[in-house]
Amino acid sequence: MIENSMFEEEPDVVDLAKDSTSFPSFPPLDPDDVAYEPRSSRLLVRGLGENDLDDEEEDCESSARLLGMSFMNRSSAQRVAASPYTRHSPSRSCSRPSARTMVVCVLLLVIVVSMTMVLYLLPECTFTKNGCPKQNKTSPSEPVYPISTNGEVFPWAQLRLPQSVRPLSYDLTLNPDLDKMTFTGHSVITMFVRHNTKHIVLHSMNLNINKATFKLGDEKATTVTVLEFKPKQQIAVKFTEELKAGQLCVLTIDYSANLSHTYDGFYNSSYTDKEGNKKVLAATQFEPLSARKAFPCFDEPSFKATFLIKISHKADYLALSNMPKAKTTKLSNGLVLDEFETTSVNMSTYLVAFIVANFTPVSKNVSNTLLSVYSVPEKKEHTGYALDAASKLLDFYNNFFEIPYPLQKLDLVAIPDFLAGAMENWGLITFRETSLLVGSHSSALEKQVVGSVVAHELAHQWFGNLVTMSWWNDLWLNEGFATYMQYTSIQNVLPELDIENLFLDVRLRAMEKDALNSSHAVSTEVNTPEQVEEMFDSVSYEKGASILLMLNASLPGDQQFRKGIIQYLKQFSGLNTYTNDLWNSLTQVELSSQHQNVSEMMSLWTSQKGFPLVTVSHKGDEVNLSQEHFLLTSDNATHSSSLWHIPVSYINNSCSLAAECRQLFTLKTKSETLKLPEKVKWLKLNYKNTGFYIVDYGKEGWSELSDALANNYQVLTSEDRTSLIHNIFSLSRLGRVSFHQVHQLLKYLSNETDTTPVTEALLQLNTIYRLLDKHLEHELGARLKGYILSLFGALIQNQTWGEIESVSKQELRSALLETACHFNEESCIKQAKDIFKNYVESNGTATIPGDLQQVVFNVAAQSDDWSTLLTLYGKASYDSEKRKMLKGLASTQNPQQIIWILQEGLRGQIVQTQELPLVIGTVCNGFAGYLFAWDFIQENWDRLIEKFPVGSFAIQRIIKSATSQFSTKTHLDQVQSFFSSLKERGSSMRSVQEALETIKLNQRWIDTNLASLRKCL
Ligand SMILES: [Zn+2]
């Protein structure tokens, strides 16, 4: 899956915390079943310093949670029995014994041991007031089972399903009724019994089960009662006789349900066609936990099975599913029934998909695969670019992975209502229209969005679909890899899209989010549905991709990485994996004498949160390097002793541009010294910013680099210049460098013409501007505005307003002009207004270059043309342009318009509800709207979480937008008290911790930097 805003937004500094108090207290395990095979992918780092004990205790406790209460109860029972004695532990009192003390101690020890044994062997009730009950004796290790909806005891108390029964195949018939917005289903699940058991437990949510039968081996099917425990979205069938390991059985369930009105499960969507008629359709979105809303199933990624899917529909609609259609039968009720081939591969439930709609395709054959792009009929002409890009990318992946795409067809479908950016369902990838359709006037930037989303989802057909993470804690194996591959493949196949700029930006943004104390490890423990949703964040995607790039860049030659992943894909094809399986595959490929233990290095990057700060100093030919955790924290008492194996690359003044200049050194300890062949004037670490760390050069080092750039900025690559700008702003946020030093480095920017150094500096400066603006520091804000406009004045003046080809130049132009017009720069405003006027008057014949549409619509909305823009928005059919109009409308500074657009986003008629996170994000950027947005979120919280699941990326984004610019104690208290009042409706979300931490950091930044800013500006 790719979240919609992951490739379009300017992220703010917000991070992802894990509330250690938010763990659910786990109910007991059924001793008959193994709920979790504790082959944990969580690699514990030991022997690294003072926090070891805490880690160990925490880990012990979390393992206990996973293993269930049978372990916990036993240990706590022991603890209760032993506690009076452990307080006077003999071993402690005997630490320096005299002979007499020794005797006393030994005696005491004997007494303690005997009493402990007596207490342990006696029933717990022996010394209680009530004594032992005669019947129904309960031991502390006996599990407490929940009660089903019908009042019977539900036989399972865990969130994860038991491993005793595994599905082999699903035979699924679905009958959606698009008039009534309901569907019925008939599901036949064939299963294999792995361990003796008296029950089968699987998932189901919001399904009304009408009838169920069960058949064991060759026996006759009998009707069974299905128990349901709604809080865990589980159903179960209990048996009086044990099912025996090795047996085959079949569970058949008939059920009915409503098509979902949200964006997950089997949901309804609609659009208005050219003639103004409303057309309805039904589509699915199952990842991560919504297959259970469409059919009863074992809805965990490791329960792979085959699927035979049949769907009935009206004859003028078509049905699509993962596999090609095998046959169509006419039904007596006038409908037709499409039967799809059985999946040729075992598949996780979250990858199942089906659609009933009146879409039209364009197709072509690529190798042995029929590749098609589907859209609503009137957008058929917008599908060509995606088809072309997908065919090139499919060829690339077939060759790169040396495993051909395993299905006969691959459909890419644009769905009118779709919350995420796209979803990689095997053979049937679904997209938001803006992520797949490209109009004839689309800019290269829009093609870049489509190209990268298609590349991401195609990569998943191998990473995720063919080889799948065992559990959501390792989601990064899917998402980090697909994100990494999306950039690698585009660079190879569609180089004109200048994708490397975007990848650099993605890596820098991932660091900002990972710098907070509330961040989490790439591979991290996940227990509740909310925590599963929360894994879809920048750590899984962007940090995951960044550490893969770092690894690839640090390996000798360019083939070890590729060979390692081919080996991994081949070895685990059709199976589920853990993080360490990947590292082991990469370690096993030995190509050179400089062989590295990949597993040893990379497990430190996936098991620890955050990333290192490398401090460097040099004297003559001697270089001192040291590392520490780069941790943004408002709390000085927080310390971290994390260490990483860091592949430190470096260049120097005598050789700094070509790849051959790069030297490598692996920093494994807290500090090390290395010798250079000769004395150097300056050093730049992290060549092209391929490593996931920040560098502090010290006062002297920063001033050497600032001077070098001022003298000739082309002495470093643009990636290196961007990396310096990013690093110095990060260090300033950490309090390690003054704003004066930042100012010194930025001086060279008046000569800069490349895209990424400029966009990085603009992003950082604009973030500070917004903070000052919201903190009512208007006078200082105005000075900063003046500083930005003077720094980039010449470059802004050089921008033209006509069509340009280069993606990189378009990125530069849109960033510069959006800033200039936002700061009311006169000529910018005038140009934008003229273009808008011309556009309106031309009655649809004039076009605005795609990269300039946003700035033009923003200016229109913020002047007198808001209503004109609203009219255009109502008529616009091309989605990418329509979204920019919406963003323009939401950038208004008029309170009535702000409130209207927020409410309209929730109502979902004029503005689609899927766009609400975008609307809120835009409103919050402006001065007039951010407080309205915060009120709106508080007032409408329950409606918001009805539309967007608690913990989902959309909710994370809404919370971040609304709170990341607060910088006062009052707002901190408000945010804290609102979220703590929510209880199970979202109080324990990681994004709430991030929000609180960010507000505190903003507060601290304001307190410490205003004076220095006033001096410099
Ligand atoms: Zn993805």
JSON list of C-alpha atoms in Angstrom, two decimals, residues 9-10 12 770 773-774 822 854 858 861-862 866 883-906 911 915-937 957-966:
[
{"chain": "A", "resi": 9, "resn": "GLU", "atom": "CA", "xyz": [3.16, 16.69, 1.31]},
{"chain": "A", "resi": 10, "resn": "GLU", "atom": "CA", "xyz": [5.74, 18.73, 3.09]},
{"chain": "A", "resi": 12, "resn": "ASP", "atom": "CA", "xyz": [6.44, 18.67, 9.56]},
{"chain": "A", "resi": 770, "resn": "ARG", "atom": "CA", "xyz": [5.01, 29.31, 10.32]},
{"chain": "A", "resi": 773, "resn": "ASP", "atom": "CA", "xyz": [3.58, 33.40, 12.70]},
{"chain": "A", "resi": 774, "resn": "LYS", "atom": "CA", "xyz": [1.47, 31.14, 14.95]},
{"chain": "A", "resi": 822, "resn": "HIS", "atom": "CA", "xyz": [2.63, 33.35, -0.07]},
{"chain": "A", "resi": 854, "resn": "GLN", "atom": "CA", "xyz": [-1.08, 25.41, -7.20]},
{"chain": "A", "resi": 858, "resn": "ASN", "atom": "CA", "xyz": [-3.75, 29.76, -4.06]},
{"chain": "A", "resi": 861, "resn": "ALA", "atom": "CA", "xyz": [-8.49, 31.79, -3.51]},
{"chain": "A", "resi": 862, "resn": "GLN", "atom": "CA", "xyz": [-6.76, 34.27, -1.24]},
{"chain": "A", "resi": 866, "resn": "TRP", "atom": "CA", "xyz": [-12.54, 32.24, -4.18]},
{"chain": "A", "resi": 883, "resn": "ARG", "atom": "CA", "xyz": [-7.18, 18.57, -6.08]},
{"chain": "A", "resi": 884, "resn": "LYS", "atom": "CA", "xyz": [-5.00, 21.62, -6.57]},
{"chain": "A", "resi": 885, "resn": "MET", "atom": "CA", "xyz": [-8.14, 23.76, -6.80]},
{"chain": "A", "resi": 886, "resn": "LEU", "atom": "CA", "xyz": [-9.32, 22.20, -3.54]},
{"chain": "A", "resi": 887, "resn": "LYS", "atom": "CA", "xyz": [-6.00, 22.92, -1.89]},
{"chain": "A", "resi": 888, "resn": "GLY", "atom": "CA", "xyz": [-6.28, 26.50, -3.17]},
{"chain": "A", "resi": 889, "resn": "LEU", "atom": "CA", "xyz": [-9.81, 26.80, -1.75]},
{"chain": "A", "resi": 890, "resn": "ALA", "atom": "CA", "xyz": [-8.59, 25.51, 1.61]},
{"chain": "A", "resi": 891, "resn": "SER", "atom": "CA", "xyz": [-5.75, 28.06, 1.67]},
{"chain": "A", "resi": 892, "resn": "THR", "atom": "CA", "xyz": [-8.25, 30.90, 2.06]},
{"chain": "A", "resi": 893, "resn": "GLN", "atom": "CA", "xyz": [-7.78, 33.22, 5.04]},
{"chain": "A", "resi": 894, "resn": "ASN", "atom": "CA", "xyz": [-11.50, 34.05, 5.30]},
{"chain": "A", "resi": 895, "resn": "PRO", "atom": "CA", "xyz": [-13.00, 32.44, 8.45]},
{"chain": "A", "resi": 896, "resn": "GLN", "atom": "CA", "xyz": [-16.44, 31.74, 6.90]},
{"chain": "A", "resi": 897, "resn": "GLN", "atom": "CA", "xyz": [-14.87, 30.01, 3.93]},
{"chain": "A", "resi": 898, "resn": "ILE", "atom": "CA", "xyz": [-12.53, 28.04, 6.19]},
{"chain": "A", "resi": 899, "resn": "ILE", "atom": "CA", "xyz": [-15.41, 26.73, 8.32]},
{"chain": "A", "resi": 900, "resn": "TRP", "atom": "CA", "xyz": [-17.47, 25.94, 5.22]},
{"chain": "A", "resi": 901, "resn": "ILE", "atom": "CA", "xyz": [-14.73, 23.89, 3.58]},
{"chain": "A", "resi": 902, "resn": "LEU", "atom": "CA", "xyz": [-13.97, 21.92, 6.75]},
{"chain": "A", "resi": 903, "resn": "GLN", "atom": "CA", "xyz": [-17.63, 21.04, 7.19]},
{"chain": "A", "resi": 904, "resn": "GLU", "atom": "CA", "xyz": [-18.04, 20.25, 3.52]},
{"chain": "A", "resi": 905, "resn": "GLY", "atom": "CA", "xyz": [-15.11, 17.83, 3.71]},
{"chain": "A", "resi": 906, "resn": "LEU", "atom": "CA", "xyz": [-16.90, 15.92, 6.42]},
{"chain": "A", "resi": 911, "resn": "VAL", "atom": "CA", "xyz": [-15.72, 17.82, -1.35]},
{"chain": "A", "resi": 915, "resn": "GLU", "atom": "CA", "xyz": [-9.80, 14.71, 0.84]},
{"chain": "A", "resi": 916, "resn": "LEU", "atom": "CA", "xyz": [-10.47, 15.84, 4.40]},
{"chain": "A", "resi": 917, "resn": "PRO", "atom": "CA", "xyz": [-6.88, 15.18, 5.61]},
{"chain": "A", "resi": 918, "resn": "LEU", "atom": "CA", "xyz": [-5.64, 17.37, 2.74]},
{"chain": "A", "resi": 919, "resn": "VAL", "atom": "CA", "xyz": [-8.16, 20.11, 3.56]},
{"chain": "A", "resi": 920, "resn": "ILE", "atom": "CA", "xyz": [-7.25, 20.09, 7.27]},
{"chain": "A", "resi": 921, "resn": "GLY", "atom": "CA", "xyz": [-3.52, 20.08, 6.48]},
{"chain": "A", "resi": 922, "resn": "THR", "atom": "CA", "xyz": [-3.88, 23.09, 4.18]},
{"chain": "A", "resi": 923, "resn": "VAL", "atom": "CA", "xyz": [-6.14, 25.03, 6.53]},
{"chain": "A", "resi": 924, "resn": "CYS", "atom": "CA", "xyz": [-3.63, 24.50, 9.37]},
{"chain": "A", "resi": 925, "resn": "ASN", "atom": "CA", "xyz": [-0.77, 25.94, 7.37]},
{"chain": "A", "resi": 926, "resn": "GLY", "atom": "CA", "xyz": [-2.46, 29.33, 7.21]},
{"chain": "A", "resi": 927, "resn": "PHE", "atom": "CA", "xyz": [-2.61, 31.75, 10.11]},
{"chain": "A", "resi": 928, "resn": "ALA", "atom": "CA", "xyz": [-6.38, 32.22, 10.00]},
{"chain": "A", "resi": 929, "resn": "GLY", "atom": "CA", "xyz": [-7.37, 28.58, 10.01]},
{"chain": "A", "resi": 930, "resn": "TYR", "atom": "CA", "xyz": [-5.27, 26.54, 12.37]},
{"chain": "A", "resi": 931, "resn": "LEU", "atom": "CA", "xyz": [-7.31, 27.24, 15.49]},
{"chain": "A", "resi": 932, "resn": "PHE", "atom": "CA", "xyz": [-10.59, 26.63, 13.63]},
{"chain": "A", "resi": 933, "resn": "ALA", "atom": "CA", "xyz": [-9.20, 23.29, 12.46]},
{"chain": "A", "resi": 934, "resn": "TRP", "atom": "CA", "xyz": [-8.25, 22.26, 15.99]},
{"chain": "A", "resi": 935, "resn": "ASP", "atom": "CA", "xyz": [-11.78, 23.10, 17.24]},
{"chain": "A", "resi": 936, "resn": "PHE", "atom": "CA", "xyz": [-13.28, 21.27, 14.28]},
{"chain": "A", "resi": 937, "resn": "ILE", "atom": "CA", "xyz": [-11.29, 18.11, 15.03]},
{"chain": "A", "resi": 957, "resn": "ARG", "atom": "CA", "xyz": [-1.91, 13.15, 9.48]},
{"chain": "A", "resi": 958, "resn": "ILE", "atom": "CA", "xyz": [-4.93, 15.00, 10.84]},
{"chain": "A", "resi": 959, "resn": "ILE", "atom": "CA", "xyz": [-3.47, 15.06, 14.37]},
{"chain": "A", "resi": 960, "resn": "LYS", "atom": "CA", "xyz": [-0.08, 16.15, 13.11]},
{"chain": "A", "resi": 961, "resn": "SER", "atom": "CA", "xyz": [-1.49, 18.97, 10.96]},
{"chain": "A", "resi": 962, "resn": "ALA", "atom": "CA", "xyz": [-3.57, 20.33, 13.78]},
{"chain": "A", "resi": 963, "resn": "THR", "atom": "CA", "xyz": [-1.00, 20.25, 16.54]},
{"chain": "A", "resi": 964, "resn": "SER", "atom": "CA", "xyz": [2.49, 20.51, 15.09]},
{"chain": "A", "resi": 965, "resn": "GLN", "atom": "CA", "xyz": [2.50, 24.30, 15.07]},
{"chain": "A", "resi": 966, "resn": "PHE", "atom": "CA", "xyz": [1.42, 24.80, 18.67]}
]
